[in-house]
Coordinates of C-alpha atoms and ligand atoms in Angstrom, one line a residue:
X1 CA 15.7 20.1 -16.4
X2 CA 16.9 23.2 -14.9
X3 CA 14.5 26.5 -15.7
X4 CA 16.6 27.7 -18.1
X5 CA 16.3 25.0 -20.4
X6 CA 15.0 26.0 -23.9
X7 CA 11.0 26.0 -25.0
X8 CA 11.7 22.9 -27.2
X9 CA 13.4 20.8 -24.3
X10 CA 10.3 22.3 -21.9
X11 CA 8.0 20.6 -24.4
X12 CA 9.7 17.2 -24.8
X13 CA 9.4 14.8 -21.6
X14 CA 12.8 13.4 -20.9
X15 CA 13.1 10.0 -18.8
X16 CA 16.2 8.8 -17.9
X17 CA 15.4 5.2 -18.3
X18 CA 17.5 2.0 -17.1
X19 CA 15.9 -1.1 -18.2
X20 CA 17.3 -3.6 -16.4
X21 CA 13.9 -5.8 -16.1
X22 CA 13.6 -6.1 -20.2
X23 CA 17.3 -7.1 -20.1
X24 CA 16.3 -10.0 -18.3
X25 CA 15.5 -13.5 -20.2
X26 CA 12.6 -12.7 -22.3
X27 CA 10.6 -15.1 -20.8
X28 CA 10.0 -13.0 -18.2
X29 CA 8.0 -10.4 -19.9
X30 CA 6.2 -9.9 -23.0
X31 CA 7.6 -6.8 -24.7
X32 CA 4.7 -4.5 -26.0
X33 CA 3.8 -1.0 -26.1
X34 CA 1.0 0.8 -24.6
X35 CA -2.6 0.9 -26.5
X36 CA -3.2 4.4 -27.4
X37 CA -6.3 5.9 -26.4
X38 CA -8.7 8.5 -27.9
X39 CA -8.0 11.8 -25.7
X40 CA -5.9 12.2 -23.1
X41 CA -6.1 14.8 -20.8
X42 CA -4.5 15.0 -17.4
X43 CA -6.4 15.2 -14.7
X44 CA -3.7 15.3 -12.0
X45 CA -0.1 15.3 -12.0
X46 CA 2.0 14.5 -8.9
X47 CA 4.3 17.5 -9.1
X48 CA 6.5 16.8 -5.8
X49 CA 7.2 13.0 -6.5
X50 CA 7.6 14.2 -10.0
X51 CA 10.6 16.1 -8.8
X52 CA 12.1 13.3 -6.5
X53 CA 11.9 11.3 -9.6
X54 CA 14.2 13.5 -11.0
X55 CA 11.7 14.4 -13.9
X56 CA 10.4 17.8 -14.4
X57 CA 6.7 18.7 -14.0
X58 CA 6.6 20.8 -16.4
X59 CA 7.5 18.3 -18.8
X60 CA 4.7 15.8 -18.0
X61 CA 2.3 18.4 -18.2
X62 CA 3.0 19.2 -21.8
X63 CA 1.1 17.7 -24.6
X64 CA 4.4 15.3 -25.5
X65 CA 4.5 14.4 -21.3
X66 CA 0.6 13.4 -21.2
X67 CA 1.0 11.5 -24.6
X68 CA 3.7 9.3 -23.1
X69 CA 1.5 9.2 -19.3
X70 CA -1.4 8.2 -21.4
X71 CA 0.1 5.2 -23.5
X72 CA -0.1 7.5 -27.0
X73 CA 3.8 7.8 -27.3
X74 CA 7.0 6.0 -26.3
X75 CA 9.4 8.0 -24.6
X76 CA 12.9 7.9 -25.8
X77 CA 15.1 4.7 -23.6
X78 CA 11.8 3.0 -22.7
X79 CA 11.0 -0.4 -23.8
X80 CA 7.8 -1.0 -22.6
X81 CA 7.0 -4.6 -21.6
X82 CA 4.2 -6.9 -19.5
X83 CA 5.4 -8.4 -16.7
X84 CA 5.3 -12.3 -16.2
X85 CA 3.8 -13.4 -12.7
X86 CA 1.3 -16.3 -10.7
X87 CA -0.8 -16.1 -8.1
X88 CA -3.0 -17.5 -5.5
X89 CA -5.9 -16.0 -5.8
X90 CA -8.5 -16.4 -2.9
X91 CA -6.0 -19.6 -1.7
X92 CA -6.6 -20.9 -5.5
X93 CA -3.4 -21.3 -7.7
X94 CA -3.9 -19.7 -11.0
X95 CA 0.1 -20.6 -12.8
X96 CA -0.5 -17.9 -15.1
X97 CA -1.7 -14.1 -14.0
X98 CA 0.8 -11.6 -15.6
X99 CA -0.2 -7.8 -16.2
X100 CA -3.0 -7.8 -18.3
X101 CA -3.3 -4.5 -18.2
X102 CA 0.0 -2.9 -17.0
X103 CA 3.0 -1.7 -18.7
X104 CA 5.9 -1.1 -17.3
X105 CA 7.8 1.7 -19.0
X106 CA 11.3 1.3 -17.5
X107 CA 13.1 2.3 -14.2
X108 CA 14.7 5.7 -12.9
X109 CA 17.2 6.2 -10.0
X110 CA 15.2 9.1 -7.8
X111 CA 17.0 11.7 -5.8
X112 CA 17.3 8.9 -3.2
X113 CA 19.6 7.0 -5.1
X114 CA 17.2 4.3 -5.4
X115 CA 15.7 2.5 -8.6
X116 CA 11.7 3.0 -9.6
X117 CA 9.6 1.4 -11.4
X118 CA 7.8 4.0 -14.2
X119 CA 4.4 1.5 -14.7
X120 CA 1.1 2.5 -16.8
X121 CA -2.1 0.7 -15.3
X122 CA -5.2 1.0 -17.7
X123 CA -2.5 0.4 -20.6
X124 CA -4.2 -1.6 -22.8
X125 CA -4.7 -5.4 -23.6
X126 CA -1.7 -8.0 -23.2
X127 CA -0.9 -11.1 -23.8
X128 CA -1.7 -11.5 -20.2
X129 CA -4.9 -10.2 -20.6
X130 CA -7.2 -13.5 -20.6
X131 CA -10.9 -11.9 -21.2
X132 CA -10.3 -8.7 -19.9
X133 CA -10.3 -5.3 -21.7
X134 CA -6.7 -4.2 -20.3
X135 CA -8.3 -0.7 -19.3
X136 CA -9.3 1.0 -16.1
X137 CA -12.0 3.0 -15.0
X138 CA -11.4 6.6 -13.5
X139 CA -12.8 5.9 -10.2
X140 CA -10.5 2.7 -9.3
X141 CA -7.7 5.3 -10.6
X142 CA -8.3 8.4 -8.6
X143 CA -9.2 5.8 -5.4
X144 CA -5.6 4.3 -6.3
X145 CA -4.5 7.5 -6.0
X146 CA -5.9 8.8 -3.1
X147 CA -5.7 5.5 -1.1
X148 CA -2.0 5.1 -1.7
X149 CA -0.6 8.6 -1.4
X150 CA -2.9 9.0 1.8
X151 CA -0.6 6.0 3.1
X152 CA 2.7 7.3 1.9
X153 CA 1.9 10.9 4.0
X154 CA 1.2 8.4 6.8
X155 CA 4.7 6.8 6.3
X156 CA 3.5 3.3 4.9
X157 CA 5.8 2.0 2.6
X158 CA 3.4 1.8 -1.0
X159 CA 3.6 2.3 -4.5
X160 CA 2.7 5.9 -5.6
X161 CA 0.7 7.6 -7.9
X162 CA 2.7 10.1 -10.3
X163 CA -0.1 11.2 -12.5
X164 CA -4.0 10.1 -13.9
X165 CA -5.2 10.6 -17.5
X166 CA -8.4 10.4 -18.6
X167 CA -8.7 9.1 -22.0
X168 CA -11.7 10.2 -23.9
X169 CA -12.7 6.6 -23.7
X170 CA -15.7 4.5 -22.0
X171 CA -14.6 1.1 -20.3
X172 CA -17.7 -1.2 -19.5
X173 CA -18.0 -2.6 -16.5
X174 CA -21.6 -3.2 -14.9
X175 CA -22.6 0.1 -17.1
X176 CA -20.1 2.3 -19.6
X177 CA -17.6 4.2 -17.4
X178 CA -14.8 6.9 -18.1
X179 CA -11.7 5.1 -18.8
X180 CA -8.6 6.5 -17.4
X181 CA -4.4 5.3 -16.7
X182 CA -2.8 5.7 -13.7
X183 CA 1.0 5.7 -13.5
X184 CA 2.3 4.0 -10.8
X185 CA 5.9 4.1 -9.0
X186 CA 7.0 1.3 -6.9
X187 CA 10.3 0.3 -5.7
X188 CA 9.8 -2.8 -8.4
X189 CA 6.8 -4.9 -9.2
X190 CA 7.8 -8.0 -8.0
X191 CA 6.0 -10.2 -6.3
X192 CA 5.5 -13.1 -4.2
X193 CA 3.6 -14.2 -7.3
X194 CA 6.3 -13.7 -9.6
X195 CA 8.6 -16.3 -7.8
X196 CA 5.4 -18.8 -8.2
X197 CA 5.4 -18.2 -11.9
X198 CA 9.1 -19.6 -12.3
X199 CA 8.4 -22.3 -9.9
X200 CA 5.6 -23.7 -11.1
X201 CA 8.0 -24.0 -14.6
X202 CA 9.9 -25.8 -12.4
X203 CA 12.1 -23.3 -13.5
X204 CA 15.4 -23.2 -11.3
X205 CA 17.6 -20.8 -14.0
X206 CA 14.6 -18.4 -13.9
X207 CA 14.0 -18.7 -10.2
X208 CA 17.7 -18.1 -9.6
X209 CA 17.8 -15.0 -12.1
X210 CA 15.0 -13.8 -10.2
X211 CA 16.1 -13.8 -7.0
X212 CA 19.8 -12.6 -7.9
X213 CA 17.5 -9.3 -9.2
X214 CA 15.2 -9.2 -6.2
X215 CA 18.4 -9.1 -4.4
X216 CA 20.3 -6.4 -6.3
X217 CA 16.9 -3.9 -6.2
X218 CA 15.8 -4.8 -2.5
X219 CA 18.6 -6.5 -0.4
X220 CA 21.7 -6.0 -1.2
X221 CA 23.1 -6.8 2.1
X222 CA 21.6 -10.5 1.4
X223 CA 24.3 -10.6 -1.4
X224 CA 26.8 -10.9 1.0
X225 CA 25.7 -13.0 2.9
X226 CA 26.9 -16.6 4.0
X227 CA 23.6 -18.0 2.2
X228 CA 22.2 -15.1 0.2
X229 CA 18.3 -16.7 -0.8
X230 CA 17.4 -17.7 3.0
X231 CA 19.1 -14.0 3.8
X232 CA 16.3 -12.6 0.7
X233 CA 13.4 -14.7 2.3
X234 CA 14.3 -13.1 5.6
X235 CA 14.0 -9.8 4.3
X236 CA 11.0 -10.1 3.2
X237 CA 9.6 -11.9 5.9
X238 CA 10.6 -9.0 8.0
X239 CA 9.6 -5.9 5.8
X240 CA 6.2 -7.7 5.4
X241 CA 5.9 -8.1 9.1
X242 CA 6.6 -4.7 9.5
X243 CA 4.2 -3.4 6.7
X244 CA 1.0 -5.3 8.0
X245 CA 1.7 -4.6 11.4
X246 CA 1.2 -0.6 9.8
X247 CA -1.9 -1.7 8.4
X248 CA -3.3 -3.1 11.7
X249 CA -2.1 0.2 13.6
X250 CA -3.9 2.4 11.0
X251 CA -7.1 0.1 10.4
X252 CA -6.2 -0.4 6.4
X253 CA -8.0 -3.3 5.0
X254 CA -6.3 -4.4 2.1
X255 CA -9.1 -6.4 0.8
X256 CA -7.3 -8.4 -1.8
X257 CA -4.1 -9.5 -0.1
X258 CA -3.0 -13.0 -3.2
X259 CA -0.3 -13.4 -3.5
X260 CA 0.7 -11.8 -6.7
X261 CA -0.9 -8.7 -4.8
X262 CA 1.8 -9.0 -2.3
X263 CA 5.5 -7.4 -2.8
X264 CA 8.8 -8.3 -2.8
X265 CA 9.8 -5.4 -2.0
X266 CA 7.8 -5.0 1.1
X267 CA 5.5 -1.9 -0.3
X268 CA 1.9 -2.3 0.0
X269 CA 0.4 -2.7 -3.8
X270 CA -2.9 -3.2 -6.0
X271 CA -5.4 -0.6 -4.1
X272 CA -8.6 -2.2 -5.2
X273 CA -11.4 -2.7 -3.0
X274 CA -9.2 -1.2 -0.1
X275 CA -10.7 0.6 2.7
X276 CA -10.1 2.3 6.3
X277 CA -11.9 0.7 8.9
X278 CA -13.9 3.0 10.8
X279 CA -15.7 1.6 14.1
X280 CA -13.2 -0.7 15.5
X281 CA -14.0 -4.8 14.7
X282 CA -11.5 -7.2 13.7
X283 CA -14.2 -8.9 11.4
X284 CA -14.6 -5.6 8.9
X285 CA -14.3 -6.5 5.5
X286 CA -15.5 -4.2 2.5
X287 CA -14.5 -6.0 -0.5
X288 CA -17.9 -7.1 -2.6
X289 CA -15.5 -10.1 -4.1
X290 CA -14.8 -11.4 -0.4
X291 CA -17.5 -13.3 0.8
X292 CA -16.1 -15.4 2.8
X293 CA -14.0 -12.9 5.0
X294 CA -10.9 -14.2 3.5
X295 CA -9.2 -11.0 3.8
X296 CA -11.3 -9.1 6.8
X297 CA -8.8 -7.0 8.7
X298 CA -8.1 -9.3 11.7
X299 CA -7.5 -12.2 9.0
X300 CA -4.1 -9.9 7.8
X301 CA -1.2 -10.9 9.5
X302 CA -2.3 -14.6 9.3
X303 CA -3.4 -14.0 5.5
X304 CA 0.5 -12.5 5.0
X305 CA 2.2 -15.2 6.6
X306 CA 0.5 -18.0 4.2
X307 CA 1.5 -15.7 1.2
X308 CA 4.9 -15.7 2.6
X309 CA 5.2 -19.6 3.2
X310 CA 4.1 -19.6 -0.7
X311 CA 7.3 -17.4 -1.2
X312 CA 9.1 -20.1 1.1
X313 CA 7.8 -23.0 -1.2
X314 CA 8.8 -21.3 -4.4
X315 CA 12.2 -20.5 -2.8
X316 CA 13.1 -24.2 -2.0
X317 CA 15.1 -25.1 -5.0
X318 CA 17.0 -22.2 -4.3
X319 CA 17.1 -22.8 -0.3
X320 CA 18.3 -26.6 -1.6
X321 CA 21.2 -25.6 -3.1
X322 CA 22.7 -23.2 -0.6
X323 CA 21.6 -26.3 2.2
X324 CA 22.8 -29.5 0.7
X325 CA 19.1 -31.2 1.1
X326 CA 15.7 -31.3 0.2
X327 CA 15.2 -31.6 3.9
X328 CA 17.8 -29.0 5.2
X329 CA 16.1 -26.6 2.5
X330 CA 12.7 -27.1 4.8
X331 CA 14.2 -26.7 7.5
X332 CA 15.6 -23.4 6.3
X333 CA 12.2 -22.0 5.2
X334 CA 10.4 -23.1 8.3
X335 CA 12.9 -21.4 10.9
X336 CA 12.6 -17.9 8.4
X337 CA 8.8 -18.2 8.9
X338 CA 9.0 -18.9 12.6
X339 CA 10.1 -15.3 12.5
X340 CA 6.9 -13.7 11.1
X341 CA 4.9 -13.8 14.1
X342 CA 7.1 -12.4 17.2
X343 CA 8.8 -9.9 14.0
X344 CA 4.8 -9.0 13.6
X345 CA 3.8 -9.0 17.5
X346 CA 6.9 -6.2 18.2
X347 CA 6.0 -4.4 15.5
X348 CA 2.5 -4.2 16.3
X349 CA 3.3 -3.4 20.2
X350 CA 5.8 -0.9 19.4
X351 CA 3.2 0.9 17.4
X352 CA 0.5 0.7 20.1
X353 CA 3.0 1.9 22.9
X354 CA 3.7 4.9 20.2
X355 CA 0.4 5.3 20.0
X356 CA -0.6 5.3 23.8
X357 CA 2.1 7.5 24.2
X358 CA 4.2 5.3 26.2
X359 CA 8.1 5.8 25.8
X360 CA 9.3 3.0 27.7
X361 CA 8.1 -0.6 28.1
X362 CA 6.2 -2.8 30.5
X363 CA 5.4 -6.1 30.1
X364 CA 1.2 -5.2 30.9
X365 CA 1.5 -2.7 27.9
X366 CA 0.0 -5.4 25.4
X367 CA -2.9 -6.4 28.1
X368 CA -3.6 -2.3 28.1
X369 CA -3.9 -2.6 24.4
X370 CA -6.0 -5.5 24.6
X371 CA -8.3 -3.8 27.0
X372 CA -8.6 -0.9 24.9
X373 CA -9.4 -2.1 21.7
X374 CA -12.0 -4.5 23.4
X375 CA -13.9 -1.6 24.4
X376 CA -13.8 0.1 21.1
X377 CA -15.1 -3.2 19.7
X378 CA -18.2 -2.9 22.2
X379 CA -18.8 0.3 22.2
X380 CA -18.3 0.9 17.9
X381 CA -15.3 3.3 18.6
X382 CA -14.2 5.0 15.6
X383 CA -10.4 3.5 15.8
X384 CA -8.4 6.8 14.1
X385 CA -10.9 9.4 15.8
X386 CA -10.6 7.3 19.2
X387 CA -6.5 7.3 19.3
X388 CA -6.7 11.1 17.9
X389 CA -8.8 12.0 20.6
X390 CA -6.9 10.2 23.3
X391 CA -3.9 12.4 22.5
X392 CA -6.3 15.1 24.2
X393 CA -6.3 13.2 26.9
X394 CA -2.5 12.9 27.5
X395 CA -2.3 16.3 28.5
X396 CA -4.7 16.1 31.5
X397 CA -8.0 15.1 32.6
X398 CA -10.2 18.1 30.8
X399 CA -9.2 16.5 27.3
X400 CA -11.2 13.4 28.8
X401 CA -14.7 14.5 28.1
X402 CA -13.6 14.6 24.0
X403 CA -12.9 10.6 23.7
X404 CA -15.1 9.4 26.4
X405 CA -18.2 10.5 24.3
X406 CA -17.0 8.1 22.0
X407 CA -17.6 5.7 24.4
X408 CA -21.1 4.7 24.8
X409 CA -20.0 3.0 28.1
X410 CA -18.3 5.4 30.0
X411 CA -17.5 3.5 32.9
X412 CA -15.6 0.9 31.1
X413 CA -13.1 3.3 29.2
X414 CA -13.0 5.5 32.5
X415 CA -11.7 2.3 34.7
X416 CA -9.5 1.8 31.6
X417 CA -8.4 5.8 31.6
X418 CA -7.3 5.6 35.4
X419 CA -4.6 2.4 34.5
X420 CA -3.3 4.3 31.7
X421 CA -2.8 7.4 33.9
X422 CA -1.3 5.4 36.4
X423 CA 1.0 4.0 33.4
X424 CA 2.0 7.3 32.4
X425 CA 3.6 8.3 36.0
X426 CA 6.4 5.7 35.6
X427 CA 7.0 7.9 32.0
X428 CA 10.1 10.6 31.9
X429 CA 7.9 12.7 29.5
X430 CA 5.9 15.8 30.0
X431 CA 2.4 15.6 29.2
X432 CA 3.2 18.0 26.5
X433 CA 5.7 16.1 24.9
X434 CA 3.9 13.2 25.3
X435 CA 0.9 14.5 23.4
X436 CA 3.0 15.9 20.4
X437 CA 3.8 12.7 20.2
X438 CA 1.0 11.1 20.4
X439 CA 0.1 13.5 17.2
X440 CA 2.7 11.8 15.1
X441 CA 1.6 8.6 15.6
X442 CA -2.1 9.0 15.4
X443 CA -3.7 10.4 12.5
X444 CA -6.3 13.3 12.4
X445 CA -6.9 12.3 8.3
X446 CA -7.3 9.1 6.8
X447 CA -8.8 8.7 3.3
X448 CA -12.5 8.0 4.4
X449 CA -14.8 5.9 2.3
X450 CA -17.5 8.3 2.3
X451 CA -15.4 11.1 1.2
X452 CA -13.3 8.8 -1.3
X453 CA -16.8 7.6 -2.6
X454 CA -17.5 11.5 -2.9
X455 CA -14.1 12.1 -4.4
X456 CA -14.7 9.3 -7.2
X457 CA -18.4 10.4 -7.8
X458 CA -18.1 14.0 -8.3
X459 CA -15.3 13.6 -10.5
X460 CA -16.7 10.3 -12.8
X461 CA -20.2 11.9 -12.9
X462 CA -19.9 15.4 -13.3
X463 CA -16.3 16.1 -13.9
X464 CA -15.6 18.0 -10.6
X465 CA -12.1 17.3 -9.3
X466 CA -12.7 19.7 -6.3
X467 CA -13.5 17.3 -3.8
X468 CA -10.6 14.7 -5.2
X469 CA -8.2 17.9 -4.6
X470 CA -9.2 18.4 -1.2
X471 CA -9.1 15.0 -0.4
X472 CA -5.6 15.1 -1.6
X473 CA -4.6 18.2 0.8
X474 CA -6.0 16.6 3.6
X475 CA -5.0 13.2 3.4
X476 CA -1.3 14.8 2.2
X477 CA -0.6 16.0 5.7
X478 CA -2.3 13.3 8.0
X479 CA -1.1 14.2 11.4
X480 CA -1.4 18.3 11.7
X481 CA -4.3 19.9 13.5
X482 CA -6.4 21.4 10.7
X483 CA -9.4 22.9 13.2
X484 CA -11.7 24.4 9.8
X485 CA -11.0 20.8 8.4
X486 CA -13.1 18.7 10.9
X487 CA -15.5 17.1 9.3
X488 CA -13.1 15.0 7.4
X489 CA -12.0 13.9 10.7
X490 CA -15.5 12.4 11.1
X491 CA -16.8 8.7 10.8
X492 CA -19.3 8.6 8.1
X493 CA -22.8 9.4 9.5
X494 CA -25.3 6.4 9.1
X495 CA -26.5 7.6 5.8
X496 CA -23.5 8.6 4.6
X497 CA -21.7 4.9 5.4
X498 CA -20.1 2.7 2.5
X499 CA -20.2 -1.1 3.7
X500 CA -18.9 -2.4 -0.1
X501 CA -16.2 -1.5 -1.9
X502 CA -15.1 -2.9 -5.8
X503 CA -11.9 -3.4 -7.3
X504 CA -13.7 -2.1 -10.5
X505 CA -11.2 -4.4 -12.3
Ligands
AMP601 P1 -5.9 -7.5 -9.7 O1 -7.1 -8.0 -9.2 O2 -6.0 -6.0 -10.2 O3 -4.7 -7.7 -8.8 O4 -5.6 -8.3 -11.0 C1 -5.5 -9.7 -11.1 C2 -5.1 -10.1 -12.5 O5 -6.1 -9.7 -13.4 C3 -3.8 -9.5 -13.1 O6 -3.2 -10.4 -13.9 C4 -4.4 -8.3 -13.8 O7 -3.5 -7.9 -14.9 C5 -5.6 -8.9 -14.4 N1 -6.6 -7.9 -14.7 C6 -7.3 -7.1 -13.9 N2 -8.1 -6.3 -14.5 C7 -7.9 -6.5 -15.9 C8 -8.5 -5.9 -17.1 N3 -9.4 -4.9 -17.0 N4 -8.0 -6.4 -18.2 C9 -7.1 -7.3 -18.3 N5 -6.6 -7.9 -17.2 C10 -7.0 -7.5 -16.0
MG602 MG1 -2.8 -7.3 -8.8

């Protein structure tokens, strides 16, 4: 809506909503509308991807905006519906998952040209539901939030958060919490576990439908290819390579990586228990729910490549057709997974280089990574405040002094500075340039857990969005120098730590 729109049109939230996922086969979905709740009231309202969305701010903010973001009203062209969808969950096969608390409200083209998803989480019960209450609590919204704007600043492909209602309601968990909704954007919801949902049905039409839409939304190009389902499972092979190799670079621990928690689209989705790692150690898992280290952060890329060989499976009687044979279909799906790891391990290196400021490659690079993140690992190196710091140290020798403290042996990571010194002479960059670099690929702010855990407190207990807001600021612009904003550069202090983390589901 342009400003000069009139007061009744500034009142009125207007979506312009394609529905192309309720205009699938109804088994697909279960077609319901939102649960209304008691009192909405918005507690934060993502203006600028409001915008890109084509959808005015304005709008949502108004009563008739925060009925619809809360579930109370359905906005004019939406259908709501509950999506259909599988999963293994923890390596166990459940056939039937489905949102049991989600509603997805439709799909808009953004500025970009490209289609979103419009979804409510905290919507109410389903017939996906099983024994759950459909609802959410406010602090797994606002760490939702946080957790995945914080990655879309650091240029992480991930659903986004338009806007969080409270709703006047208490949802009980261990004890009575504030209940709130979260709208979510994604590129679409579909997941790996959606494709298990139609095969388990042995359901070939379905699978086939499916994969024609994953195609339209996502890859295109794989319509034109010569065999357009291997050309889909490629593409998702290789966006998920890419995205976990991100996740390894920036220390992000999923924590619940099933596979109906993993995308089609290649967006990183469900922030539950998730966390930032803080003293480097591959081992580092937060999630309360994983005991067994299933999904510890050095278990990702590994933990990704079985969901994707469950994509493969589901894929076969799709890979069969386009091959002739049962056996030429395995075939298929084996040589698109051989191309997980060395997609994953270029990805990965080309990030580290990035990060070590090194332009150019040299076949040692990876050892000089190795090296590196071994002494972190021994020494309990915080992994963001250790790269931020060595972009000190890529304009000379008096920026040493600021990562070496981190460091407790300062002999190892000095014998380790000298190579990478020596590494930098066969670079064409200035040490300036070098450094800025450095900068972009190395963030100053990540969302803490300490000061998410503060965030989520101040604002469930008392009501006090301050410290949520100036989470939000500081995790919006992740890579600028903010000197008066140090101490959210800062590893938590001992006392302040958080070792467990809850999906609050
Ligand atoms: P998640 O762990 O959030 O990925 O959810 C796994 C499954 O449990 C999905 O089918 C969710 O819809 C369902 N689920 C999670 N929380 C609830 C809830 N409070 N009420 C109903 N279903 C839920
Ligand atoms: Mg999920």
């Amino acid at each position: 809506m342009s400003p000069s729109s009139s007061t009744a049109d500034r009142h009125t939230a207007h979506f312009r909503f394609e529905n192309t996922y309720s205009r699938l086969p109804e088994r697909f979905y279960a077609r319901l509308n939102p649960t209304p709740v008691a009192v909405p009231r918005l507690v934060k309202l993502n203006t600028e991807l409001a915008r890109t969305l084509g959808i005015d701010p304005r709008e949502l903010a108004s009563d008739h905006g925060v009925e619809i973001l809360a579930g109370n009203r359905v906005a004019d062209g939406s259908e709501p519906l509950a999506q259909a969808y599988a999963g293994h969950q923890f390596g166990y096969f459940v056939p039937q998952l489905g949102d049991g608390r989600a509603n997805l409200l439709g799909e808009l083209v953004g500025r970009d040209g490209l289609g979103y998803d419009i979804q409510l989480k905290g919507s109410g019960r389903t017939p996906f539901s099983r024994g759950g209450d459909g609802r959410a609590a406010l602090g797994p919204v606002l760490r939702e939030y946080i957790v995945s704007e914080a990655m879309a600043a650091l240029g992480v492909p991930t659903t986004r958060a338009l806007a969080a209602v409270t709703t006047g309601e208490r949802v009980q968990r261990e004890i009575a919490l504030p209940g709130a909704v979260l709208t979510r954007v994604a590129r679409s919801h579909l997941r790996v576990g959606t494709f298990q949902y139609f095969a388990a049905r042995r359901d070939t039409d379905g699978l086939r439908i499916l994969a024609d839409f994953a195609i339209a939304r996502h890859y295109p190009d794989a319509a034109k290819a010569e065999r357009p389902y291997r050309a889909l499972l490629d593409g998702v092979i290789g966006r998920q390579a890419e995205l976990v190799a991100q996740w390894m670079l920036l220390g992000f621990i999923h924590g619940v990586m099933n596979t109906d928690n993993t995308s089609i689209s290649g967006e990183t989705i469900d922030y539950g228990p998730c966390a930032f790692m803080e003293a480097y150690d591959p081992a580092t898992v937060f999630s309360a729910i994983d005991q067994q280290g299933r999904y510890a952060y050095g278990n990702q890329p590994r933990v990704m490549l079985w969901n994707l060989t469950r994509l493969a499976e589901a894929l076969l009687p799709l890979l069969e057709e386009e091959e002739g044979s049962e056996q030429a279909a395995l075939r298929s799906a084996n040589e698109a997974l051989a191309a997980f790891a060395p997609k994953y391990e270029v990805a990965r290196l080309d990030g580290f280089r990035h990060k070590l400021g090194l332009f150019t490659e040299r076949e040692d690079d990876a050892l000089m990574v190795e090296r590196l993140l071994e002494l972190m690992f021994a020494n309990h190196t915080d992994l963001t405040l250790g790269f931020r710091r060595l972009c000190g140290a890529a304009l000379g020798p008096e920026g040493d002094e600021e990562v070496r403290s981190l460091f407790a042996d300062a002999g190892g990571f000095d014998s380790w500075l000298v190579d990478w010194r020596k590494r930098l002479k066969e670079e064409p960059h200035s040490p300036h340039e070098r450094a800025r670099s450095m900068r972009m690929a190395n963030p100053a702010f990540i969302p803490r857990n300490h000061l998410v855990e503060a965030a989520l407190k101040a604002a469930s207990e008392h009501q006090d969005y301050q410290p949520f807001e100036e989470l939000l600021d500081v995790i919006s612009r992740p890579y600028e120098e903010r000197p008066s904003l140090e101490r959210y550069t800062m590893p938590a202090r001992a006392e302040e730590r958080v070792s467990q983390t809850f999906c609050g589901t």
